[in-house]
């Protein structure tokens, strides 16, 4: 490499090439981080770069960001170094300039590399023009590889496979009303405790922090942070055990052992990546172990749910389609939105709930006002927190309800890129793909969820429908035979369409009227409301029985 330092134009051209690469285009948090620290350094302020400045000016954290106890910047810096290393070991190997951010500093170094070839020279200006981060409408198309296969890959890239940019979600949502009262436990926090001085556990801890930081319903604390008395403060303790380790989840307020499992020590980068992601999904996913434990404590908080309890009510509805829980979630979210103009989390969740309320409403109901309000709330949530996965997910739900499907799925891909660990997102978006007739994209998201667990969530009916649309009747019937399938709207509609005798049709119709009266009142209108494409709508309204025998 030449000892001559690169000039500003060369550095900015290299920055444009890096930001235009697929991994950085998908990883918006890392891109914003890199763009900010390069600009600050070129303007002579590199020595002043601190975690708080990066968090509040590049990563859009609130002014209350606590760099001592919140590892968002540290984790994002680790992710950025991994992406830069992958770039310069791969597509950027011949770049004329290298951008390096050494461990222990946020100030980048700029060094000369290999000269540009003729093709790269000709295209540098085009890449510079593309250096802005993608909008939801410009998000990359979904990858079609199996969800399970995305657990594999070398450690440097394992966290970017399938849906990348997992670390953009460390934003702490504004506190809804009563956040400090006995009725509103705070957002759960997690710190990871490991044996000191043990390198395998150090690598695993870093990988776990990276994966957990993808979730917006858990705040990751530094391992040396003081224990919090909060009822929703947790620690994940890694205990060595003869070529293995035991992972224990402790509730710190009373040292209750909430969950524990034994794992072999990971042998290599692939195993490390798989274990980290699997643990993060098991514990940190919406309605995972941490959420379920928090839900157990709801009885300790009287009255209407507030704070994280309100979010849990919405999660419960999205998990099991309980219309009672839908009403509770709407009520408490309305209070939160009205009381705090900067609560992006409550706005995103209320937009999602309003759309689902419209989906399940009787045909004669006029839901236009609710849907218009859902779009407004989704936009407000996005304006307040444009780098949170839940903001994009709310935009997906609102645009889908408005039948702007290209816009909806672009926002969906952005949500998944920001949080590829969220089974909640994967279920809803996979079901939407299938309802719109894109069976392969939907099944790529749903099959791993259905195969991994005895899932009776809304994903079950959508996956069964996907099998049916593929002509895989036996697989569809296998899913529909699971206990609890008759409690899911789409599963019930498919079961009804498959009925070959009057008794079956009578029972399924009764289940539909009891659980989803708004859908049962006019199935065709309900299918229109949930965006079923014409071939899908036709299939769900076709039955071996004549209409008069139902």
Short mmCIF file of C-alpha atoms in Angstrom, two decimals:
data_model
loop_
_atom_site.label_atom_id
_atom_site.label_comp_id
_atom_site.label_asym_id
_atom_site.label_seq_id
_atom_site.Cartn_x
_atom_site.Cartn_y
_atom_site.Cartn_z
CA UNK A 1 0.00 0.00 0.00
CA UNK A 2 1.19 3.52 -0.76
CA UNK A 3 2.30 5.68 2.13
CA UNK A 4 0.66 8.71 0.51
CA UNK A 5 -2.59 9.39 2.36
CA UNK A 6 -5.68 9.47 0.14
CA UNK A 7 -7.36 12.80 -0.47
CA UNK A 8 -10.94 13.66 0.44
CA UNK A 9 -12.37 12.91 -3.02
CA UNK A 10 -10.81 9.43 -3.01
CA UNK A 11 -12.14 8.71 0.48
CA UNK A 12 -15.66 9.88 -0.39
CA UNK A 13 -15.62 7.79 -3.57
CA UNK A 14 -14.60 4.72 -1.54
CA UNK A 15 -17.31 5.46 1.04
CA UNK A 16 -19.84 5.54 -1.80
CA UNK A 17 -18.62 2.18 -3.11
CA UNK A 18 -18.84 0.62 0.36
CA UNK A 19 -22.33 1.98 1.06
CA UNK A 20 -23.56 0.80 -2.34
CA UNK A 21 -22.47 -2.80 -1.65
CA UNK A 22 -25.34 -5.26 -0.95
CA UNK A 23 -24.37 -5.94 2.67
CA UNK A 24 -24.21 -2.24 3.56
CA UNK A 25 -27.35 -1.37 1.58
CA UNK A 26 -29.23 -3.86 3.72
CA UNK A 27 -27.52 -2.88 6.99
CA UNK A 28 -28.80 0.64 7.54
CA UNK A 29 -27.49 0.97 11.08
CA UNK A 30 -23.91 0.15 10.07
CA UNK A 31 -24.21 2.41 7.01
CA UNK A 32 -25.35 5.41 9.06
CA UNK A 33 -22.59 4.74 11.61
CA UNK A 34 -19.91 4.60 8.89
CA UNK A 35 -21.22 7.60 6.98
CA UNK A 36 -21.26 9.70 10.17
CA UNK A 37 -17.80 8.82 11.50
CA UNK A 38 -16.19 9.29 8.06
CA UNK A 39 -17.83 12.72 7.62
CA UNK A 40 -16.85 13.81 11.13
CA UNK A 41 -13.25 12.71 10.57
CA UNK A 42 -12.97 14.42 7.19
CA UNK A 43 -14.28 17.61 8.83
CA UNK A 44 -11.59 17.43 11.50
CA UNK A 45 -13.75 16.16 14.37
CA UNK A 46 -12.65 12.51 14.41
CA UNK A 47 -10.87 12.81 17.76
CA UNK A 48 -14.12 13.96 19.38
CA UNK A 49 -16.12 10.89 18.35
CA UNK A 50 -17.79 9.38 21.41
CA UNK A 51 -20.42 6.70 21.91
CA UNK A 52 -23.03 9.26 22.98
CA UNK A 53 -22.45 11.42 19.88
CA UNK A 54 -22.71 8.45 17.53
CA UNK A 55 -25.79 7.12 19.33
CA UNK A 56 -27.72 10.40 19.24
CA UNK A 57 -26.58 11.80 15.88
CA UNK A 58 -26.03 8.70 13.74
CA UNK A 59 -28.16 5.97 15.32
CA UNK A 60 -31.07 8.23 16.32
CA UNK A 61 -31.09 7.32 19.99
CA UNK A 62 -32.70 9.66 22.48
CA UNK A 63 -30.78 12.30 24.44
CA UNK A 64 -31.20 10.09 27.51
CA UNK A 65 -28.94 7.44 25.93
CA UNK A 66 -26.67 5.93 28.60
CA UNK A 67 -23.42 4.78 26.99
CA UNK A 68 -22.26 3.20 30.24
CA UNK A 69 -25.13 0.72 30.44
CA UNK A 70 -26.33 0.47 26.85
CA UNK A 71 -24.07 -1.44 24.46
CA UNK A 72 -25.78 -0.30 21.24
CA UNK A 73 -22.81 1.66 19.87
CA UNK A 74 -20.26 -0.96 20.88
CA UNK A 75 -22.26 -3.75 19.27
CA UNK A 76 -22.86 -1.68 16.14
CA UNK A 77 -19.13 -0.89 15.91
CA UNK A 78 -18.34 -4.61 16.12
CA UNK A 79 -20.82 -5.27 13.33
CA UNK A 80 -19.35 -2.46 11.22
CA UNK A 81 -15.81 -3.82 11.58
CA UNK A 82 -17.06 -7.24 10.48
CA UNK A 83 -18.75 -5.78 7.41
CA UNK A 84 -15.67 -3.75 6.47
CA UNK A 85 -13.47 -6.79 6.86
CA UNK A 86 -15.81 -8.82 4.63
CA UNK A 87 -15.84 -6.02 2.03
CA UNK A 88 -12.03 -5.77 1.83
CA UNK A 89 -11.62 -9.54 1.80
CA UNK A 90 -14.17 -9.84 -1.01
CA UNK A 91 -15.60 -7.29 -3.46
CA UNK A 92 -13.43 -4.44 -2.19
CA UNK A 93 -10.14 -6.32 -2.27
CA UNK A 94 -8.84 -4.07 -5.08
CA UNK A 95 -10.21 -0.80 -3.73
CA UNK A 96 -7.75 2.10 -4.10
CA UNK A 97 -8.62 3.29 -0.58
CA UNK A 98 -9.33 1.33 2.57
CA UNK A 99 -11.45 2.57 5.46
CA UNK A 100 -10.42 0.98 8.75
CA UNK A 101 -11.88 1.35 12.23
CA UNK A 102 -9.57 -0.26 14.74
CA UNK A 103 -10.82 -1.84 17.94
CA UNK A 104 -10.94 0.65 20.79
CA UNK A 105 -11.69 3.69 18.65
CA UNK A 106 -14.52 5.05 16.54
CA UNK A 107 -12.26 7.28 14.39
CA UNK A 108 -11.63 5.70 10.98
CA UNK A 109 -8.22 5.52 9.30
CA UNK A 110 -7.87 5.97 5.53
CA UNK A 111 -5.05 4.17 3.75
CA UNK A 112 -4.11 3.59 0.14
CA UNK A 113 -4.98 0.25 -1.41
CA UNK A 114 -4.88 -1.23 -4.89
CA UNK A 115 -5.55 1.04 -7.92
CA UNK A 116 -9.01 0.99 -9.48
CA UNK A 117 -9.36 -0.98 -12.67
CA UNK A 118 -10.91 0.70 -15.70
CA UNK A 119 -14.42 -0.63 -15.03
CA UNK A 120 -14.41 0.56 -11.42
CA UNK A 121 -13.09 3.96 -12.51
CA UNK A 122 -15.92 4.39 -14.98
CA UNK A 123 -18.56 3.48 -12.43
CA UNK A 124 -17.29 5.37 -9.36
CA UNK A 125 -19.51 8.38 -10.02
CA UNK A 126 -22.57 6.16 -10.42
CA UNK A 127 -21.85 4.49 -7.10
CA UNK A 128 -21.42 7.85 -5.43
CA UNK A 129 -24.86 8.85 -6.63
CA UNK A 130 -26.28 5.70 -5.00
CA UNK A 131 -24.69 6.22 -1.59
CA UNK A 132 -27.89 7.27 0.18
CA UNK A 133 -29.57 4.60 2.24
CA UNK A 134 -32.54 2.82 0.63
CA UNK A 135 -36.06 3.95 1.39
CA UNK A 136 -38.70 1.30 2.11
CA UNK A 137 -39.73 1.50 -1.55
CA UNK A 138 -36.13 0.74 -2.60
CA UNK A 139 -35.45 -2.10 -0.18
CA UNK A 140 -33.81 -5.22 -1.57
CA UNK A 141 -36.05 -8.15 -2.60
CA UNK A 142 -36.44 -11.03 -0.15
CA UNK A 143 -33.98 -13.87 -0.29
CA UNK A 144 -35.53 -17.26 -1.04
CA UNK A 145 -33.17 -19.50 0.89
CA UNK A 146 -34.51 -21.64 3.70
CA UNK A 147 -34.89 -19.79 7.00
CA UNK A 148 -33.05 -22.64 8.71
CA UNK A 149 -30.07 -22.44 6.33
CA UNK A 150 -29.50 -18.85 7.38
CA UNK A 151 -28.10 -20.09 10.68
CA UNK A 152 -24.95 -21.17 8.82
CA UNK A 153 -21.98 -19.17 7.53
CA UNK A 154 -18.64 -17.90 8.75
CA UNK A 155 -18.72 -15.76 11.89
CA UNK A 156 -17.71 -12.60 10.05
CA UNK A 157 -20.80 -12.85 7.83
CA UNK A 158 -23.12 -15.11 9.80
CA UNK A 159 -25.01 -12.18 11.23
CA UNK A 160 -25.73 -10.76 7.78
CA UNK A 161 -27.05 -13.94 6.16
CA UNK A 162 -30.83 -14.05 5.36
CA UNK A 163 -32.06 -10.77 6.87
CA UNK A 164 -29.06 -8.60 7.71
CA UNK A 165 -28.66 -5.37 9.64
CA UNK A 166 -29.74 -7.04 12.86
CA UNK A 167 -28.29 -4.39 15.15
CA UNK A 168 -30.33 -1.35 14.19
CA UNK A 169 -32.98 -1.79 16.86
CA UNK A 170 -31.42 -0.67 20.11
CA UNK A 171 -33.66 2.41 20.27
CA UNK A 172 -35.35 2.58 23.64
CA UNK A 173 -39.01 3.52 23.13
CA UNK A 174 -40.47 6.50 24.90
CA UNK A 175 -42.20 5.59 28.16
CA UNK A 176 -45.98 5.40 27.91
CA UNK A 177 -48.15 6.81 30.72
CA UNK A 178 -47.59 5.21 34.08
CA UNK A 179 -44.18 3.90 33.09
CA UNK A 180 -42.91 4.50 36.61
CA UNK A 181 -46.06 3.35 38.38
CA UNK A 182 -46.80 -0.04 39.86
CA UNK A 183 -48.99 -0.76 36.86
CA UNK A 184 -46.25 -0.45 34.26
CA UNK A 185 -43.06 -2.52 34.44
CA UNK A 186 -40.36 -1.12 32.16
CA UNK A 187 -39.09 -2.66 28.94
CA UNK A 188 -37.14 -5.84 29.78
CA UNK A 189 -33.37 -5.48 29.95
CA UNK A 190 -30.79 -8.23 29.61
CA UNK A 191 -27.13 -8.54 30.48
CA UNK A 192 -25.00 -11.53 29.57
CA UNK A 193 -22.75 -12.95 32.30
CA UNK A 194 -19.86 -15.24 31.40
CA UNK A 195 -16.81 -16.79 33.10
CA UNK A 196 -13.96 -14.26 33.13
CA UNK A 197 -10.92 -14.84 30.93
CA UNK A 198 -12.42 -17.65 28.85
CA UNK A 199 -12.08 -16.81 25.14
CA UNK A 200 -14.80 -19.17 23.79
CA UNK A 201 -17.27 -17.56 26.16
CA UNK A 202 -16.06 -14.11 25.21
CA UNK A 203 -16.78 -14.83 21.54
CA UNK A 204 -20.15 -16.30 22.42
CA UNK A 205 -21.03 -13.28 24.58
CA UNK A 206 -20.23 -10.88 21.73
CA UNK A 207 -22.29 -12.95 19.31
CA UNK A 208 -25.22 -13.05 21.73
CA UNK A 209 -25.10 -9.29 22.32
CA UNK A 210 -25.21 -8.75 18.57
CA UNK A 211 -28.18 -11.07 18.09
CA UNK A 212 -30.19 -9.78 21.07
CA UNK A 213 -29.67 -6.20 19.95
CA UNK A 214 -31.88 -6.97 16.93
CA UNK A 215 -34.95 -6.99 19.16
CA UNK A 216 -36.81 -3.84 20.08
CA UNK A 217 -38.55 -5.45 23.06
CA UNK A 218 -35.32 -6.14 24.99
CA UNK A 219 -32.58 -3.66 25.99
CA UNK A 220 -29.10 -5.20 26.07
CA UNK A 221 -26.97 -4.03 28.99
CA UNK A 222 -23.21 -4.29 29.29
CA UNK A 223 -22.01 -7.33 31.19
CA UNK A 224 -20.48 -5.11 33.90
CA UNK A 225 -23.66 -3.05 34.37
CA UNK A 226 -25.03 -2.99 37.89
CA UNK A 227 -27.92 -5.31 38.63
CA UNK A 228 -31.25 -3.56 38.37
CA UNK A 229 -34.02 -4.06 40.92
CA UNK A 230 -36.56 -3.76 38.09
CA UNK A 231 -38.97 -6.67 37.83
CA UNK A 232 -38.16 -6.92 34.12
CA UNK A 233 -34.36 -6.99 34.45
CA UNK A 234 -32.76 -10.30 33.43
CA UNK A 235 -29.32 -11.86 33.21
CA UNK A 236 -28.27 -14.68 30.89
CA UNK A 237 -25.60 -16.59 32.78
CA UNK A 238 -23.22 -18.93 30.89
CA UNK A 239 -21.82 -21.63 33.19
CA UNK A 240 -19.02 -24.04 32.02
CA UNK A 241 -19.87 -27.73 32.28
CA UNK A 242 -17.29 -30.22 30.87
CA UNK A 243 -16.99 -29.33 27.15
CA UNK A 244 -20.42 -27.79 27.39
CA UNK A 245 -22.12 -24.94 29.15
CA UNK A 246 -25.45 -24.26 30.83
CA UNK A 247 -27.32 -21.13 29.84
CA UNK A 248 -29.48 -19.83 32.71
CA UNK A 249 -31.93 -16.95 32.49
CA UNK A 250 -32.31 -15.21 35.86
CA UNK A 251 -34.86 -12.60 36.85
CA UNK A 252 -32.62 -10.19 38.76
CA UNK A 253 -35.28 -8.69 41.03
CA UNK A 254 -35.60 -11.94 42.99
CA UNK A 255 -32.93 -14.21 41.40
CA UNK A 256 -35.61 -16.53 40.09
CA UNK A 257 -34.33 -19.11 37.61
CA UNK A 258 -36.72 -18.60 34.71
CA UNK A 259 -35.16 -20.93 32.13
CA UNK A 260 -32.08 -23.12 31.70
CA UNK A 261 -30.67 -25.41 29.03
CA UNK A 262 -27.39 -27.24 28.37
CA UNK A 263 -25.47 -26.72 25.13
CA UNK A 264 -22.22 -28.16 23.74
CA UNK A 265 -19.41 -25.65 23.42
CA UNK A 266 -19.63 -24.38 19.83
CA UNK A 267 -16.98 -25.89 17.58
CA UNK A 268 -16.18 -23.27 14.98
CA UNK A 269 -17.78 -20.12 13.66
CA UNK A 270 -20.83 -21.80 12.13
CA UNK A 271 -21.82 -23.53 15.37
CA UNK A 272 -21.21 -20.30 17.30
CA UNK A 273 -23.48 -18.35 14.95
CA UNK A 274 -26.22 -21.00 15.12
CA UNK A 275 -26.18 -21.13 18.91
CA UNK A 276 -26.22 -17.35 19.31
CA UNK A 277 -29.15 -16.88 16.96
CA UNK A 278 -31.07 -19.83 18.39
CA UNK A 279 -30.66 -18.55 21.94
CA UNK A 280 -31.68 -15.04 20.94
CA UNK A 281 -34.82 -16.29 19.22
CA UNK A 282 -35.77 -18.58 22.10
CA UNK A 283 -35.37 -15.92 24.77
CA UNK A 284 -35.75 -12.51 23.13
CA UNK A 285 -38.31 -12.95 20.37
CA UNK A 286 -41.74 -11.42 20.80
CA UNK A 287 -43.56 -13.87 23.05
CA UNK A 288 -40.27 -15.68 23.75
CA UNK A 289 -39.15 -16.80 27.20
CA UNK A 290 -38.56 -13.25 28.49
CA UNK A 291 -41.93 -11.98 27.28
CA UNK A 292 -43.76 -15.02 28.62
CA UNK A 293 -42.14 -14.55 32.03
CA UNK A 294 -43.14 -10.89 31.99
CA UNK A 295 -46.67 -11.97 31.06
CA UNK A 296 -46.80 -14.21 34.14
CA UNK A 297 -46.23 -11.13 36.27
CA UNK A 298 -49.16 -9.23 34.79
CA UNK A 299 -51.37 -10.26 37.69
CA UNK A 300 -49.11 -8.20 39.96
CA UNK A 301 -50.20 -5.03 38.13
CA UNK A 302 -53.83 -4.03 38.58
CA UNK A 303 -56.11 -2.20 36.18
CA UNK A 304 -55.61 -1.47 32.51
CA UNK A 305 -52.20 -2.62 31.19
CA UNK A 306 -49.62 0.14 30.84
CA UNK A 307 -46.09 0.36 29.56
CA UNK A 308 -44.61 -2.96 28.50
CA UNK A 309 -47.72 -4.76 29.76
CA UNK A 310 -49.70 -2.96 27.07
CA UNK A 311 -47.23 -4.10 24.40
CA UNK A 312 -47.53 -7.65 25.75
CA UNK A 313 -51.29 -7.47 25.30
CA UNK A 314 -50.76 -6.63 21.64
CA UNK A 315 -48.17 -9.40 21.28
CA UNK A 316 -50.63 -11.88 22.80
CA UNK A 317 -53.25 -10.95 20.24
CA UNK A 318 -50.81 -11.23 17.33
CA UNK A 319 -49.73 -14.63 18.66
CA UNK A 320 -53.12 -16.25 19.17
CA UNK A 321 -55.71 -13.96 17.50
CA UNK A 322 -57.69 -13.50 20.70
CA UNK A 323 -60.26 -10.79 19.95
CA UNK A 324 -60.57 -10.07 23.67
CA UNK A 325 -56.86 -9.35 23.80
CA UNK A 326 -57.23 -7.18 20.70
CA UNK A 327 -59.73 -4.96 22.51
CA UNK A 328 -57.49 -4.71 25.60
CA UNK A 329 -54.50 -3.81 23.44
CA UNK A 330 -56.40 -1.14 21.56
CA UNK A 331 -57.67 0.46 24.76
CA UNK A 332 -54.31 0.73 26.49
CA UNK A 333 -52.48 1.80 23.32
CA UNK A 334 -54.99 4.61 22.77
CA UNK A 335 -54.13 5.91 26.24
CA UNK A 336 -50.40 5.67 25.57
CA UNK A 337 -50.64 7.49 22.24
CA UNK A 338 -52.79 10.25 23.72
CA UNK A 339 -50.47 10.81 26.67
CA UNK A 340 -47.10 10.87 24.93
CA UNK A 341 -46.56 12.59 21.59
CA UNK A 342 -43.15 10.94 21.12
CA UNK A 343 -44.04 7.34 21.91
CA UNK A 344 -43.13 5.71 18.59
CA UNK A 345 -43.63 2.21 19.99
CA UNK A 346 -47.25 2.82 21.02
CA UNK A 347 -47.98 4.46 17.64
CA UNK A 348 -46.56 1.54 15.68
CA UNK A 349 -48.42 -1.03 17.78
CA UNK A 350 -51.71 0.88 17.66
CA UNK A 351 -51.46 1.15 13.85
CA UNK A 352 -51.04 -2.63 13.69
CA UNK A 353 -53.95 -3.23 16.07
CA UNK A 354 -56.28 -0.85 14.18
CA UNK A 355 -55.65 -2.68 10.92
CA UNK A 356 -56.35 -6.07 12.50
CA UNK A 357 -59.49 -4.65 14.11
CA UNK A 358 -60.64 -3.66 10.61
CA UNK A 359 -59.79 -7.10 9.23
CA UNK A 360 -61.99 -8.81 11.82
CA UNK A 361 -64.84 -6.29 11.74
CA UNK A 362 -68.32 -7.19 10.42
CA UNK A 363 -68.77 -6.41 6.70
CA UNK A 364 -71.23 -3.59 7.41
CA UNK A 365 -68.68 -1.77 9.58
CA UNK A 366 -67.07 1.33 8.12
CA UNK A 367 -63.37 0.90 8.91
CA UNK A 368 -62.11 3.66 6.63
CA UNK A 369 -61.44 6.03 9.53
CA UNK A 370 -59.50 3.38 11.45
CA UNK A 371 -57.41 2.48 8.40
CA UNK A 372 -56.67 6.12 7.62
CA UNK A 373 -55.65 6.64 11.24
CA UNK A 374 -53.47 3.51 11.12
CA UNK A 375 -51.56 4.98 8.18
CA UNK A 376 -51.11 8.27 10.03
CA UNK A 377 -49.87 6.51 13.18
CA UNK A 378 -47.51 4.30 11.18
CA UNK A 379 -46.03 7.37 9.51
CA UNK A 380 -45.68 9.13 12.87
CA UNK A 381 -43.90 6.08 14.32
CA UNK A 382 -41.57 6.02 11.34
CA UNK A 383 -40.85 9.75 11.59
CA UNK A 384 -39.99 9.33 15.28
CA UNK A 385 -37.87 6.19 14.82
CA UNK A 386 -37.03 5.59 11.15
CA UNK A 387 -34.46 2.90 11.88
CA UNK A 388 -36.62 0.61 14.02
CA UNK A 389 -37.92 -2.63 12.59
CA UNK A 390 -41.31 -2.13 14.22
CA UNK A 391 -41.72 1.22 12.45
CA UNK A 392 -41.22 -0.50 9.10
CA UNK A 393 -43.53 -3.33 10.16
CA UNK A 394 -46.28 -0.85 11.00
CA UNK A 395 -45.81 0.74 7.56
CA UNK A 396 -46.09 -2.71 6.00
CA UNK A 397 -49.35 -3.48 7.81
CA UNK A 398 -50.91 -0.08 7.02
CA UNK A 399 -49.88 -0.11 3.34
CA UNK A 400 -51.08 -3.71 2.97
CA UNK A 401 -54.50 -2.77 4.36
CA UNK A 402 -54.61 0.12 1.88
CA UNK A 403 -53.86 -2.42 -0.91
CA UNK A 404 -50.59 -0.75 -1.90
CA UNK A 405 -48.87 -4.09 -2.02
CA UNK A 406 -45.56 -3.13 -3.64
CA UNK A 407 -45.03 -0.47 -0.98
CA UNK A 408 -46.15 -2.87 1.74
CA UNK A 409 -43.72 -5.63 0.84
CA UNK A 410 -40.84 -3.18 0.42
CA UNK A 411 -41.47 -2.03 4.00
CA UNK A 412 -41.78 -5.68 5.06
CA UNK A 413 -38.38 -6.50 3.61
CA UNK A 414 -36.88 -3.53 5.43
CA UNK A 415 -38.41 -4.72 8.72
CA UNK A 416 -36.99 -8.20 8.23
CA UNK A 417 -33.60 -6.77 7.26
CA UNK A 418 -33.50 -4.88 10.54
CA UNK A 419 -34.71 -7.83 12.62
CA UNK A 420 -34.29 -11.21 10.99
CA UNK A 421 -34.75 -12.88 14.37
CA UNK A 422 -38.40 -11.86 14.74
CA UNK A 423 -40.74 -14.80 14.22
CA UNK A 424 -43.60 -12.35 14.77
CA UNK A 425 -42.61 -10.46 11.62
CA UNK A 426 -41.89 -13.65 9.70
CA UNK A 427 -45.33 -15.08 10.50
CA UNK A 428 -47.28 -12.01 9.44
CA UNK A 429 -45.24 -11.23 6.35
CA UNK A 430 -45.11 -14.88 5.25
CA UNK A 431 -48.90 -15.12 5.55
CA UNK A 432 -49.29 -11.92 3.53
CA UNK A 433 -47.10 -13.27 0.73
CA UNK A 434 -49.24 -16.40 0.52
CA UNK A 435 -52.51 -14.44 0.55
CA UNK A 436 -51.16 -12.41 -2.38
CA UNK A 437 -50.27 -15.62 -4.25
CA UNK A 438 -46.46 -15.53 -3.80
CA UNK A 439 -46.39 -18.97 -2.24
CA UNK A 440 -42.66 -19.59 -2.41
CA UNK A 441 -41.72 -16.33 -0.67
CA UNK A 442 -44.31 -17.01 2.02
CA UNK A 443 -43.31 -20.61 2.63
CA UNK A 444 -39.63 -19.64 2.86
CA UNK A 445 -40.60 -17.62 5.94
CA UNK A 446 -43.23 -19.93 7.42
CA UNK A 447 -41.88 -23.46 6.94
CA UNK A 448 -39.06 -23.14 9.50
CA UNK A 449 -41.50 -21.77 12.09
CA UNK A 450 -43.99 -24.54 11.50
CA UNK A 451 -41.37 -27.30 11.36
CA UNK A 452 -39.43 -26.14 14.40
CA UNK A 453 -42.37 -26.11 16.82
CA UNK A 454 -45.90 -27.39 17.19
CA UNK A 455 -47.00 -23.93 16.12
CA UNK A 456 -50.72 -23.12 16.25
CA UNK A 457 -50.26 -19.42 15.60
CA UNK A 458 -51.75 -17.69 12.55
CA UNK A 459 -48.72 -19.03 10.66
CA UNK A 460 -50.25 -22.50 10.76
CA UNK A 461 -53.25 -21.63 8.60
CA UNK A 462 -51.14 -19.65 6.14
CA UNK A 463 -48.61 -22.47 5.81
CA UNK A 464 -51.42 -25.00 5.30
CA UNK A 465 -52.86 -22.73 2.60
CA UNK A 466 -49.45 -22.54 0.97
CA UNK A 467 -49.23 -26.34 0.82
CA UNK A 468 -52.75 -26.50 -0.60
CA UNK A 469 -51.93 -23.95 -3.30
CA UNK A 470 -48.88 -26.05 -4.21
CA UNK A 471 -51.10 -29.10 -4.55
CA UNK A 472 -49.67 -30.68 -1.40
CA UNK A 473 -52.98 -31.72 0.14
CA UNK A 474 -51.54 -34.22 2.60
CA UNK A 475 -49.16 -31.65 4.07
CA UNK A 476 -51.98 -29.12 4.35
CA UNK A 477 -54.22 -31.61 6.15
CA UNK A 478 -51.37 -32.58 8.50
CA UNK A 479 -51.07 -28.97 9.67
CA UNK A 480 -54.81 -28.47 9.91
CA UNK A 481 -55.09 -31.55 12.13
CA UNK A 482 -52.94 -29.98 14.83
CA UNK A 483 -54.69 -29.16 18.11
CA UNK A 484 -55.76 -25.54 18.12
CA UNK A 485 -56.01 -25.13 14.34
CA UNK A 486 -59.73 -24.44 14.65
CA UNK A 487 -58.91 -21.34 16.69
CA UNK A 488 -57.15 -19.68 13.74
CA UNK A 489 -59.12 -17.75 11.12
CA UNK A 490 -57.22 -18.76 7.99
CA UNK A 491 -56.96 -22.38 9.12
CA UNK A 492 -60.71 -22.44 9.72
CA UNK A 493 -61.44 -21.02 6.27
CA UNK A 494 -59.23 -23.65 4.64
CA UNK A 495 -60.75 -26.43 6.75
CA UNK A 496 -64.21 -25.29 5.69
CA UNK A 497 -63.23 -25.28 2.02
CA UNK A 498 -61.97 -28.87 2.34
CA UNK A 499 -65.10 -30.24 4.02
CA UNK A 500 -66.56 -33.16 2.08
CA UNK A 501 -69.67 -33.67 4.19
CA UNK A 502 -72.37 -31.51 5.75
CA UNK A 503 -71.39 -32.33 9.35
CA UNK A 504 -67.84 -31.08 8.80
CA UNK A 505 -69.08 -27.89 7.15
CA UNK A 506 -71.58 -27.31 9.95
CA UNK A 507 -68.93 -27.71 12.66
CA UNK A 508 -66.35 -25.51 10.93
CA UNK A 509 -68.95 -22.83 10.22
CA UNK A 510 -69.97 -22.88 13.89
CA UNK A 511 -66.30 -22.49 14.92
CA UNK A 512 -65.92 -19.58 12.52
CA UNK A 513 -69.06 -17.82 13.79
CA UNK A 514 -68.01 -18.31 17.40
CA UNK A 515 -64.40 -17.19 17.07
CA UNK A 516 -64.53 -14.74 14.14
CA UNK A 517 -68.09 -13.48 13.64
CA UNK A 518 -66.97 -10.62 11.41
CA UNK A 519 -65.37 -13.05 8.97
CA UNK A 520 -68.18 -15.61 9.15
CA UNK A 521 -70.80 -12.97 8.26
CA UNK A 522 -69.40 -12.61 4.74
CA UNK A 523 -66.37 -14.72 3.87
CA UNK A 524 -65.90 -13.13 0.46
CA UNK A 525 -65.85 -9.62 1.90
CA UNK A 526 -63.47 -10.74 4.65
CA UNK A 527 -61.07 -12.21 2.10
CA UNK A 528 -61.15 -8.92 0.23
CA UNK A 529 -60.32 -7.06 3.44
CA UNK A 530 -57.31 -9.25 4.19
CA UNK A 531 -55.98 -8.83 0.67
CA UNK A 532 -56.49 -12.33 -0.73
CA UNK A 533 -55.57 -12.41 -4.43
CA UNK A 534 -58.32 -13.68 -6.73
CA UNK A 535 -56.90 -17.22 -7.18
CA UNK A 536 -56.49 -17.54 -3.40
CA UNK A 537 -59.95 -16.15 -2.76
CA UNK A 538 -61.44 -18.56 -5.30
CA UNK A 539 -59.66 -21.51 -3.72
CA UNK A 540 -60.89 -20.68 -0.22
CA UNK A 541 -64.47 -20.33 -1.43
CA UNK A 542 -64.42 -23.62 -3.36
CA UNK A 543 -65.72 -26.73 -1.61
CA UNK A 544 -66.65 -30.32 -2.48
CA UNK A 545 -70.07 -29.40 -1.13
CA UNK A 546 -72.61 -27.28 -2.93
CA UNK A 547 -73.13 -23.89 -1.32
CA UNK A 548 -76.60 -24.88 -0.19
CA UNK A 549 -75.27 -27.84 1.81
CA UNK A 550 -72.96 -25.78 3.98
#
